[in-house]
Coordinates of C-alpha atoms in Angstrom, one line a residue:
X244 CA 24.9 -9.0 18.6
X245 CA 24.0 -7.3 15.1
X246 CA 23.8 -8.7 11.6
X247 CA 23.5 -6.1 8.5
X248 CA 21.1 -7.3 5.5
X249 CA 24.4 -8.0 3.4
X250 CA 25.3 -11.3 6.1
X251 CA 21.9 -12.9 5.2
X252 CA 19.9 -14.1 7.5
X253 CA 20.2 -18.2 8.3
X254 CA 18.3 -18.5 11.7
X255 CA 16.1 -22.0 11.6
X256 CA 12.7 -21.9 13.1
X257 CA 13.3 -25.5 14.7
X258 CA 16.7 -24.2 16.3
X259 CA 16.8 -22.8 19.8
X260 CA 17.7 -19.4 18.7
X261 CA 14.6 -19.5 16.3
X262 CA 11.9 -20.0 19.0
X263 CA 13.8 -17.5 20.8
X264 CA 12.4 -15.0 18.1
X265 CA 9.2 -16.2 17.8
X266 CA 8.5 -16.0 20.9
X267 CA 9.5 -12.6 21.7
X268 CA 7.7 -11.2 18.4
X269 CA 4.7 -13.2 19.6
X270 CA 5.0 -11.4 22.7
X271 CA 5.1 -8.0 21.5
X272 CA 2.7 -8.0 18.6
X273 CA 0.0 -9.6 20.6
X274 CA 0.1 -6.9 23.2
X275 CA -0.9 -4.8 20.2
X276 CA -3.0 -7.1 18.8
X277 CA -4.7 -7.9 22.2
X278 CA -5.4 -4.3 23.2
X279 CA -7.0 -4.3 19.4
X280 CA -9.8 -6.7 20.5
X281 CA -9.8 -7.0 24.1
X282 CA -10.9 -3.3 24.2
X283 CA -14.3 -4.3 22.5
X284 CA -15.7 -6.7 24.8
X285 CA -15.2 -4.0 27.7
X286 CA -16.9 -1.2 25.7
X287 CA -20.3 -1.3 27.5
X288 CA -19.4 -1.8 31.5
X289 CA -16.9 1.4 30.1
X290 CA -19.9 3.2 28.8
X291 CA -21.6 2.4 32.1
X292 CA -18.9 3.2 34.4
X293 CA -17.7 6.7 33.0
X294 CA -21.2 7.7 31.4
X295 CA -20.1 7.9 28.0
X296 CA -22.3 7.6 24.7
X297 CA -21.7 5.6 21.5
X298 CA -19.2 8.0 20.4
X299 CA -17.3 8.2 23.2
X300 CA -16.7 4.3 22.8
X301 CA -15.6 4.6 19.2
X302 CA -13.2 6.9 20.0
X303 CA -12.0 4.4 22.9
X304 CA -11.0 1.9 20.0
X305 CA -10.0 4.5 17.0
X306 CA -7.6 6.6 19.3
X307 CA -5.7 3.8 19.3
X308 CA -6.3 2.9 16.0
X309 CA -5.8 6.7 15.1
X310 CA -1.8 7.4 15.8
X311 CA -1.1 3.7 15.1
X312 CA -2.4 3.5 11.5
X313 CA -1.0 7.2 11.3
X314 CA 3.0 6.6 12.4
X315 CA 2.8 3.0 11.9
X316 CA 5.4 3.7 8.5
X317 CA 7.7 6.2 10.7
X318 CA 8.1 3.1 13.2
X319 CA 8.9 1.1 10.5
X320 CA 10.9 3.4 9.0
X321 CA 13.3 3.8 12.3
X322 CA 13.6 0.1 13.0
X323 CA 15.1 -0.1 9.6
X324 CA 17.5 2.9 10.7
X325 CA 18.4 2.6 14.4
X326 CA 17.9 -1.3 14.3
X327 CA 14.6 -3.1 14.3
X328 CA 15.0 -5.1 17.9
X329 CA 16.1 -1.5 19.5
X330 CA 13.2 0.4 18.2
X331 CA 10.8 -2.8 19.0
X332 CA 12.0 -2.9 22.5
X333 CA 11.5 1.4 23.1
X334 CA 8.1 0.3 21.5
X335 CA 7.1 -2.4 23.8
X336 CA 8.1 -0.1 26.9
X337 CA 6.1 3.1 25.4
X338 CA 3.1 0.5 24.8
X339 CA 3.3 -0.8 28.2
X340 CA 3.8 2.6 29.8
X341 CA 0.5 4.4 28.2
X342 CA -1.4 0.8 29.1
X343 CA -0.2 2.0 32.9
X344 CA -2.3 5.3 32.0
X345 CA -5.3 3.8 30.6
X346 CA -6.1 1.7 34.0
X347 CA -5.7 4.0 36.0
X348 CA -7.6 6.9 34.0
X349 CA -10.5 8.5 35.9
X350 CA -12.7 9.2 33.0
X351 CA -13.3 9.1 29.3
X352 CA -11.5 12.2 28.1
X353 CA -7.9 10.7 29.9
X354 CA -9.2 7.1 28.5
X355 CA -9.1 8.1 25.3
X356 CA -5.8 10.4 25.4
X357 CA -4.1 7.1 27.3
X358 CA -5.3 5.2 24.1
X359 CA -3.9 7.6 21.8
X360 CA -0.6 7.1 23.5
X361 CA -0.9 3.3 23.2
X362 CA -1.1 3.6 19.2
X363 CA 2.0 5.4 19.2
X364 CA 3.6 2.3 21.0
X365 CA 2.0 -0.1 18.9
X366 CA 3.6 1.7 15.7
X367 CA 6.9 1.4 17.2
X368 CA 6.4 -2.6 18.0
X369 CA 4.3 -4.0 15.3
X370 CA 6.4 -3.1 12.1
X371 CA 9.3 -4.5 14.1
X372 CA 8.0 -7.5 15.0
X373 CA 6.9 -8.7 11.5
X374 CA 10.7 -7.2 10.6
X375 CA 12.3 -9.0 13.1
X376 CA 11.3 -12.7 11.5
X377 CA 11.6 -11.7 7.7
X378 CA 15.3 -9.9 8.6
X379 CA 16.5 -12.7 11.1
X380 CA 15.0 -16.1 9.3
X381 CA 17.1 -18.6 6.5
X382 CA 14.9 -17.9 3.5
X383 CA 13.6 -21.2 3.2
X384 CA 11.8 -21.0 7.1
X385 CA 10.6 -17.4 6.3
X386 CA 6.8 -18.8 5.8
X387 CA 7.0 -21.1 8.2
X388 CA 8.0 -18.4 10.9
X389 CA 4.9 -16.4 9.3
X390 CA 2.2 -18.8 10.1
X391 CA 3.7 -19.5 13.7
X392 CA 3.7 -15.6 13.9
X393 CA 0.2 -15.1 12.2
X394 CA -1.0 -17.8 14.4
X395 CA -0.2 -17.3 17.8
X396 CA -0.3 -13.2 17.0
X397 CA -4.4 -14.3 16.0
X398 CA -4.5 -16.0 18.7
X399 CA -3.5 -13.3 20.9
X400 CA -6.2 -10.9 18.9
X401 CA -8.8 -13.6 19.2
X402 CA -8.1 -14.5 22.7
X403 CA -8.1 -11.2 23.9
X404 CA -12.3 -10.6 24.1
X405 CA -12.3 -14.2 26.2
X406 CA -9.6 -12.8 28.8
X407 CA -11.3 -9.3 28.2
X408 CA -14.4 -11.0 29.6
X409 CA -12.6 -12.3 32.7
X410 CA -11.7 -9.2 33.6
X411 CA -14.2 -7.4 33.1
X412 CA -16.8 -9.4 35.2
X413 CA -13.7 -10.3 38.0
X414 CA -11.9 -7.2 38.7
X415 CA -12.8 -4.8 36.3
X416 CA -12.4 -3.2 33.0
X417 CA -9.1 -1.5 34.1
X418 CA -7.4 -4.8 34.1
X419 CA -8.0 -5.5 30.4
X420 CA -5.2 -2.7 30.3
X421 CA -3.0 -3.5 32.9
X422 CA -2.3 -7.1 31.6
X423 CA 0.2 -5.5 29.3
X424 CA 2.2 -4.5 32.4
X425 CA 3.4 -8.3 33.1
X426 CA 3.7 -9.4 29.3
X427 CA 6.1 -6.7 28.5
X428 CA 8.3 -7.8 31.5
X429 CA 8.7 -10.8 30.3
X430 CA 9.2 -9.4 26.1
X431 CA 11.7 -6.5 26.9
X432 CA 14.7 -9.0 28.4
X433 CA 14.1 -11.7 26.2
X434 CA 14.1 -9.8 23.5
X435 CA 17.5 -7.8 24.6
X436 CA 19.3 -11.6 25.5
X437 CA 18.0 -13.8 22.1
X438 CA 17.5 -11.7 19.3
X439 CA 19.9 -10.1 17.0
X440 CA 19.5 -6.9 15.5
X441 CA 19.3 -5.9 12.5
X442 CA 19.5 -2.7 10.3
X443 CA 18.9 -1.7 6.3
X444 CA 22.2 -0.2 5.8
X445 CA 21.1 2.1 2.8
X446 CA 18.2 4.0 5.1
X447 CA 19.7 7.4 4.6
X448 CA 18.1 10.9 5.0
X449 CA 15.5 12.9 6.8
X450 CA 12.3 11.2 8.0
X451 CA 9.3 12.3 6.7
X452 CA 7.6 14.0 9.6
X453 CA 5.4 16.2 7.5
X454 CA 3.7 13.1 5.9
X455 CA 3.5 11.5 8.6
X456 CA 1.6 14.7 10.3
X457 CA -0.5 15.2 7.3
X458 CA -1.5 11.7 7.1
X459 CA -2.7 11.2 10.8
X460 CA -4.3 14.2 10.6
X461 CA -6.4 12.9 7.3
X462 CA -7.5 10.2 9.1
X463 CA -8.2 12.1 12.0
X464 CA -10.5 15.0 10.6
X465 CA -12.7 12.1 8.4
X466 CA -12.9 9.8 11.4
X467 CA -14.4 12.9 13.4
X468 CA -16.5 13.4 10.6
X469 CA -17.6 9.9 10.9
X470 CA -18.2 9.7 14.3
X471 CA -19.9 13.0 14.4
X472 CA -22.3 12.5 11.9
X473 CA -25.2 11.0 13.4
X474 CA -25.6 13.4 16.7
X475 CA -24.8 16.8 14.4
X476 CA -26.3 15.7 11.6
X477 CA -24.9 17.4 8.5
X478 CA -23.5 20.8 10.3
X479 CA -20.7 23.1 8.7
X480 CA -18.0 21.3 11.5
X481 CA -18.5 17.9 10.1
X482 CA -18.5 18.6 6.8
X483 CA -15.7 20.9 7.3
X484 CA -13.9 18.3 8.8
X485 CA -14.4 15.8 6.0
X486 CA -13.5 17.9 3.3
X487 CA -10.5 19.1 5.5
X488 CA -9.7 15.8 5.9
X489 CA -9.5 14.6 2.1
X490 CA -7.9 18.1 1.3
X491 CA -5.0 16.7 4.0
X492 CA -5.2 13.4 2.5
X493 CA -4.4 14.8 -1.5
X494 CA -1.7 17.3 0.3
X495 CA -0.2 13.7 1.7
X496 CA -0.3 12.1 -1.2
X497 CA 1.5 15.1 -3.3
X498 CA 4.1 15.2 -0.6
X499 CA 4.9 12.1 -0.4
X500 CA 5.6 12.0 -4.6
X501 CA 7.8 15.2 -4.2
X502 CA 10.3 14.0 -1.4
X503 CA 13.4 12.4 -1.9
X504 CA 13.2 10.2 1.2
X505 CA 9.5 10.1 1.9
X506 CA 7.6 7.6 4.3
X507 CA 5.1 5.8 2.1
X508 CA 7.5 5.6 -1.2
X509 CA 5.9 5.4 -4.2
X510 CA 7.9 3.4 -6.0
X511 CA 7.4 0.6 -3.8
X512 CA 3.6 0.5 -5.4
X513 CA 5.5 -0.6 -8.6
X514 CA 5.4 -4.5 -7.3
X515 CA 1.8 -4.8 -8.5
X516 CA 1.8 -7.8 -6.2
X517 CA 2.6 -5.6 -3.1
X518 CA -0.2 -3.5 -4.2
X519 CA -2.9 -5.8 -4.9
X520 CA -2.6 -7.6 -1.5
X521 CA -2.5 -4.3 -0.2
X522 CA -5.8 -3.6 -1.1
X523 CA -7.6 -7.1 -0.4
X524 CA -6.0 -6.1 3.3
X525 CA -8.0 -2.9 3.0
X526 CA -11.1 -4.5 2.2
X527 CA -10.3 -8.1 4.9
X528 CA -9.4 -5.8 7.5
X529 CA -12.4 -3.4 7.0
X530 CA -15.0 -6.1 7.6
X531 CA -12.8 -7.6 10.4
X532 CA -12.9 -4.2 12.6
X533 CA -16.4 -3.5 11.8
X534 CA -17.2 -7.2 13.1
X535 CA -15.2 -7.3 16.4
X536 CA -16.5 -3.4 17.0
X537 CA -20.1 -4.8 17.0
X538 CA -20.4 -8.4 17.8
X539 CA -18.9 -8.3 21.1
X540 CA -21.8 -5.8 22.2
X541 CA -24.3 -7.7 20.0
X542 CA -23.9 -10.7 21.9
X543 CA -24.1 -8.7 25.3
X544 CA -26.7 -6.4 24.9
X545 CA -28.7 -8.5 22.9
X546 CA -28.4 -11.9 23.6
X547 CA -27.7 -11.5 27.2
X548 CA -24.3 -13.2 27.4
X549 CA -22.2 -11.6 30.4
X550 CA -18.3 -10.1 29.3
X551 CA -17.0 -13.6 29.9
X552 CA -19.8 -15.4 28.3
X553 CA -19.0 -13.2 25.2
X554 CA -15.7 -13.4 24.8
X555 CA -16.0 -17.5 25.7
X556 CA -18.7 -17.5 22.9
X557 CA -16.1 -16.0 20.7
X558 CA -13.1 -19.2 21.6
X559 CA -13.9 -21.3 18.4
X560 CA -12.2 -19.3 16.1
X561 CA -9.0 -18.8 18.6
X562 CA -8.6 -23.0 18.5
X563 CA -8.4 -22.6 14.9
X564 CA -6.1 -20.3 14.2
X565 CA -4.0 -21.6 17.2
X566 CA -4.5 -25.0 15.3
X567 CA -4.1 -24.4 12.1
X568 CA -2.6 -20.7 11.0
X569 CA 0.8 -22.6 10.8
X570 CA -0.3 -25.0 8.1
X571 CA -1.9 -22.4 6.6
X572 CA 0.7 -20.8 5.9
X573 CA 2.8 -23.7 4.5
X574 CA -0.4 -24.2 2.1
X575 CA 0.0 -20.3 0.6
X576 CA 4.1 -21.7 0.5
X577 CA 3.2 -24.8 -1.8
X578 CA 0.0 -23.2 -3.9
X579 CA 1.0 -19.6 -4.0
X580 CA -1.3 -17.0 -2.6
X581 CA -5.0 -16.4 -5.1
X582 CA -6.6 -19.5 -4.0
X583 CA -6.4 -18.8 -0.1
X584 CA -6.6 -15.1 -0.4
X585 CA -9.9 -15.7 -2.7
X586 CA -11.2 -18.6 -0.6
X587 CA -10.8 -16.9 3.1
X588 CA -12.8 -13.8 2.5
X589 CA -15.6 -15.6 1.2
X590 CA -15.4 -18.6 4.2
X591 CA -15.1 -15.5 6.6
X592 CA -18.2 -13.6 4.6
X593 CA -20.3 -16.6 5.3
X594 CA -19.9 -16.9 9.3
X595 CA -20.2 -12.7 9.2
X596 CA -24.1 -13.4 7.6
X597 CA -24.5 -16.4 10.0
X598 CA -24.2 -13.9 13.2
X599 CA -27.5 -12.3 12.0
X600 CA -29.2 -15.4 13.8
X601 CA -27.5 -14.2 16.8
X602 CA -30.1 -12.5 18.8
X603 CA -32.4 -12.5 22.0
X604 CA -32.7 -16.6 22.1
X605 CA -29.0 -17.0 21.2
X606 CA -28.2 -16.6 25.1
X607 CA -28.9 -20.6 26.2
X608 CA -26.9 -23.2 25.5
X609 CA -29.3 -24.4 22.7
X610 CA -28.9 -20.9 20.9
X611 CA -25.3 -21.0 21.2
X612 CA -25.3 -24.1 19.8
X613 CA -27.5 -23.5 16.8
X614 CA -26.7 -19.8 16.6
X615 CA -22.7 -18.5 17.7
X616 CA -21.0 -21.6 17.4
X617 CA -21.5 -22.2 13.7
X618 CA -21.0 -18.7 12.7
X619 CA -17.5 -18.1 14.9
X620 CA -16.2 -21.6 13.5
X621 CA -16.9 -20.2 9.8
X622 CA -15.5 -17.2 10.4
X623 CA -12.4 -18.9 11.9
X624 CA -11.5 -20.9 9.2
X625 CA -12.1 -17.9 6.9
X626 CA -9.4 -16.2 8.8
X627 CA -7.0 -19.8 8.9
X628 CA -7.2 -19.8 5.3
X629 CA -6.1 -16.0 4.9
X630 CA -4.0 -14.6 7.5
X631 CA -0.8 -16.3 7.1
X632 CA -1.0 -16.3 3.4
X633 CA -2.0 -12.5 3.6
X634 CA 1.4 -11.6 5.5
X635 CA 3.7 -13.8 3.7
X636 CA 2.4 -12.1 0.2
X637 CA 3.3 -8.8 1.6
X638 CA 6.8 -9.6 2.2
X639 CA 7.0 -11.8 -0.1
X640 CA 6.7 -9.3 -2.8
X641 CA 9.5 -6.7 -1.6
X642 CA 13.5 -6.6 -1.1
X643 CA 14.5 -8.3 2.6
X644 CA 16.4 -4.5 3.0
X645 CA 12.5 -2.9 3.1
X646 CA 11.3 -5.7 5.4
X647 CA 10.0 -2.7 7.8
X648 CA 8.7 -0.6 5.3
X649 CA 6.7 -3.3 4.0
X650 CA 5.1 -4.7 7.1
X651 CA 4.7 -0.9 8.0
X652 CA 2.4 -0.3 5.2
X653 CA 0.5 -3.1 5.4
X654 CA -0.1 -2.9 9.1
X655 CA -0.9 0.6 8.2
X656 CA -3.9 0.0 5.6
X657 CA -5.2 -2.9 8.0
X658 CA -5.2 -0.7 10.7
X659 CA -6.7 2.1 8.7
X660 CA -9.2 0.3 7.4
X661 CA -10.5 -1.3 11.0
X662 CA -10.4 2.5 12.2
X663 CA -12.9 4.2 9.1
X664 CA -14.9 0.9 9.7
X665 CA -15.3 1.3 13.4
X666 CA -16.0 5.5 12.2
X667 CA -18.4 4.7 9.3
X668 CA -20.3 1.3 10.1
X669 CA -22.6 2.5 13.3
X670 CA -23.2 5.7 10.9
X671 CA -24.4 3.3 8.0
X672 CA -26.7 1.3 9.9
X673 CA -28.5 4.0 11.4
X674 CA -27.1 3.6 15.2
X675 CA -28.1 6.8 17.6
X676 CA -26.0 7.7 20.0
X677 CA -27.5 5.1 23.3
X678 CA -27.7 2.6 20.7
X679 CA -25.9 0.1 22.8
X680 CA -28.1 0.8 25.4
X681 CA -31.3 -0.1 23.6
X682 CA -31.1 -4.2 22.7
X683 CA -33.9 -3.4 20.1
X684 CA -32.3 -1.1 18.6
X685 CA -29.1 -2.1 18.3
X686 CA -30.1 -5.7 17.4
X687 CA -31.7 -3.7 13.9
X688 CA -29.0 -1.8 13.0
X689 CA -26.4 -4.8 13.8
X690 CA -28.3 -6.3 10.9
X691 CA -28.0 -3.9 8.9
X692 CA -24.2 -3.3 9.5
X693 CA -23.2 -7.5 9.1
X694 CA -24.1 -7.7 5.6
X695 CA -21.6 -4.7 4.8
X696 CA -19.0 -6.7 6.9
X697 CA -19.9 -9.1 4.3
X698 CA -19.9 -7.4 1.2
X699 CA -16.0 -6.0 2.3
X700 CA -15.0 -9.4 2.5
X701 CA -16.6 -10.5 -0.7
X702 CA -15.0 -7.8 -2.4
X703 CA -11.9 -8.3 -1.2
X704 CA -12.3 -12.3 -2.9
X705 CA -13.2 -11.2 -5.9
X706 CA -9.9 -8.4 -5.9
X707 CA -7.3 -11.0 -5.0
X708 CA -8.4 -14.0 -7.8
X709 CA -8.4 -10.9 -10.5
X710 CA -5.0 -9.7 -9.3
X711 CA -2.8 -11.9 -7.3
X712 CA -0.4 -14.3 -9.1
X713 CA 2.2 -16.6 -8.2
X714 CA 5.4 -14.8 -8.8
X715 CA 6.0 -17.7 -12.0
X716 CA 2.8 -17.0 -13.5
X717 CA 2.9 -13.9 -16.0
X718 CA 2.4 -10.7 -14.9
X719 CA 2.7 -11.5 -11.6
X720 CA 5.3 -10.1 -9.4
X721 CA 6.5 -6.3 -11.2
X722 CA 9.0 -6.3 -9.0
X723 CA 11.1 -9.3 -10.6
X724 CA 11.6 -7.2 -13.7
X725 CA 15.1 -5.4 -13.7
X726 CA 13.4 -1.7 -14.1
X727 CA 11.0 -2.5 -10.7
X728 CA 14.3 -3.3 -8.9
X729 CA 15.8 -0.1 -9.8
X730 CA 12.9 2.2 -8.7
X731 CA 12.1 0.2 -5.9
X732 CA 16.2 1.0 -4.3
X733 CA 17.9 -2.5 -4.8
X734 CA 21.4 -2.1 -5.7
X735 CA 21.8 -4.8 -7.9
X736 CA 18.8 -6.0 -9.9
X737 CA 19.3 -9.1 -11.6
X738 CA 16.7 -11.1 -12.4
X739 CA 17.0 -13.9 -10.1
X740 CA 16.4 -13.3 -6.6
X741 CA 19.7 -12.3 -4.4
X742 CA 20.4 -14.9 -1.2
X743 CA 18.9 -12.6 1.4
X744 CA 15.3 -12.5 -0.5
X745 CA 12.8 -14.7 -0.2
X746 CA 12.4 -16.7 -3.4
X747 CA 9.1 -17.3 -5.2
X748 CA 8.9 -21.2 -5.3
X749 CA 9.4 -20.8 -1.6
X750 CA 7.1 -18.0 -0.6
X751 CA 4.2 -18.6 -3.4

């Protein structure tokens, strides 16, 4: 069963066929998203059993983070070629496969080589995903589909340091891996018997394998730079590395203008909608990494809360998003997208400065109470309020035919951003290299590094009410105008939105 862009997509979320979709783009983005989160509540029984230091552990969570933010727009790129639920399923296998490796691998070294490999899966699945609902649903369900998306993919990302933390204190950190083993059994048929494919049928020409290389290896060369820092100090290989690593990152950026058919087009920037809630993701997802990175070995090492107990202590802001993401998202629908995307980052700032009470009394019930709870409930409804709103805005502001091109970029700059975080925020705040084994000493810097978590988010608030407009209001959406159309590869660029696209009074 496949459907081109030109047949328009008319699947209804309430139908049979639509929670078909759903669920298996639930499925596969939240074993991404769970191996995103999951990973940090294992970090220090991982540091304990393969004698690793603080490095070592932020190379556990940026390998992955790594190849995925690096190829996430070449898997994009090939779902809209070769058919989004084909190169989705390859991904979900690959992911699945490489989680295989990181259970069983016998120390750090393999660990973080096995992690590597799971990015590359992850860029394969995610993009489609996302892809998958904006190609498949009737225009007018589109959000809707979003904030059940958003939601229960949150919930799989928030979820994951509670299951995390049954694992890790039952049968081990290896487990937190092999979880993905029965999830994509269940994903890879469903997705092969209920969902239809679907293909951009003007992707043409060569992929861009050179960006792609150059840009991975940016990211790579400044997040060694990052993470090498505070053990070597100032020596010629990390600053060689970070100026390597912005030379690469020009030479990217220079390629990508020069090719005909180049991964991160420029001309898709033109939509300054598409740009600006680019960047307020740079800055949302920034803090967010930072915070998950740190907090889930805050509460540990610190306060004394076991793996379970920490990822239970986290719970609060899965309810939420499992409550409420899909209202959420209705909300950005009806209002349009400044108000939640201003209002979210500041709700989520405030529970990132409440977790500086978190600390060596936090551990009893009484100091969870007065302490975790108040600050993981803020920070939920920060993320309610913004998620959903945050996706739909993406696609919202681009052709249906670049669906995966869209999602790909955006998934790439969250993912990005969470990676130079993790790199640059122990580096910042002063941590040593046995930080996490030192509750003193991590409990300073971790007060140090939450008011940057902060200021990202407030930043990213202030960017989105200066920038993002409804697509009615003026000088809103670039992309309406006839010239945008043209550079940005749509055929026919009248002014009014063709039936495949997702309208502005619908989308907001």
């Amino acid at each position: 069963m496949e459907k081109s862009e030109a047949d328009g997509p008319g699947i209804r979320v309430a139908s049979a066929a639509g929670r078909w979709v759903v669920l298996t783009t639930v499925l596969g983005s939240s074993m991404a998203m769970l191996d995103s989160t999951v990973i940090n509540v294992a970090l220090p029984r991982i540091g304990e059993d393969l004698g690793t230091d603080l490095a070592a552990l932020q190379w556990t969570v940026n390998a992955y983070m790594l190849t995925l933010a690096g190829l996430i727009l070449l898997g994009g790129s090939l779902g809209d070629r070769y058919g989004r639920r084909r190169v989705f399923v390859v991904g979900v296998v690959w992911f699945a496969a490489a989680s295989l490796a990181c259970g069983l691998a016998p120390n750090a070294a393999v660990l973080i080589a096995a992690r590597a490999l799971q990015g590359v899966g992850g860029a394969l699945l995610t993009p489609g995903s996302l892809a998958l609902i904006q190609a498949s649903f009737h225009p007018d369900d589109r959000a809707r589909a979003v904030g059940l998306w958003s939601g229960f993919g949150g919930v799989g990302a928030a979820v994951g340091p509670f299951v995390g933390g049954w694992l890790v204190d039952g049968p081990g950190w290896r487990w937190v891996f092999l979880l993905n083993l029965p999830l994509a059994a269940v994903c890879v048929p469903v997705a092969l018997r209920h969902v239809p494919e679907s293909r951009d049928p003007h992707a043409h020409g060569r992929f861009d394998v050179v960006g792609a290389v150059l840009g991975a290896l940016a990211l790579a060369l400044v997040t060694y730079a990052l993470i090498a820092a505070p053990g070597r100090g100032a020596s010629p290989v990390v600053i060689g590395a970070a100026l390597g690593g912005v030379a690469l990152g020009v030479a990217f950026v220079q390629v990508e203008r020069r090719r005909a058919d180049p991964m991160l087009p420029p001309s898709v920037f033109a939509s300054r909608q598409f740009t600006a809630v680019n960047v307020v993701t740079l800055c949302v997802y920034a803090a967010l990494g930072g915070y998950f990175f740190l907090s889930a070995i805050q509460l540990q090492v610190v306060a004394g809360y076991s793996a379970l107990g920490a990822g239970a202590a986290l719970l609060p802001t899965t309810l939420l998003m499992l409550l409420f993401s899909a209202a959420s998202g209705e909300l950005g629908q009806r209002i349009g997208p400044r108000v939640p995307l201003t209002a979210g980052p500041l709700i989520a700032a405030g529970g990132m400065l409440l977790m500086l009470r978190v600390g060596p009394g936090s551990g009893s019930v009484t100091g969870y109470l007065t302490d975790v709870l108040p600050a993981v409930a803020v920070l939920g409804a920060g993320l309610v309020t913004v998620v959903a709103p945050l996706t739909a805005s993406v696609l919202a502001s681009v052709d249906t035919a670049r669906a995966g091109l869209a999602s790909g970029i955006n998934n790439a700059a969250a993912r990005a951003a969470g990676l130079i975080a993790v790199a640059a925020l122990p580096l910042l705040a002063g941590m040593g290299p046995d930080a996490y084994r030192d509750a003193g000493e991590f409990a300073a810097t971790f007060r140090r590094a939450m008011p940057m978590c902060a200021g990202l988010l407030v930043l990213g608030a202030l960017i989105a009410w200066s920038t993002v407009r409804r697509p009615s209001e003026p000088g809103a959406e670039a992309a309406r105008r006839p010239e945008c159309a043209v550079h940005c590869g749509v055929t026919s660029p009248p002014l009014e939105p063709a039936p495949e696209t997702v309208r502005p009074e619908t989308t907001g």
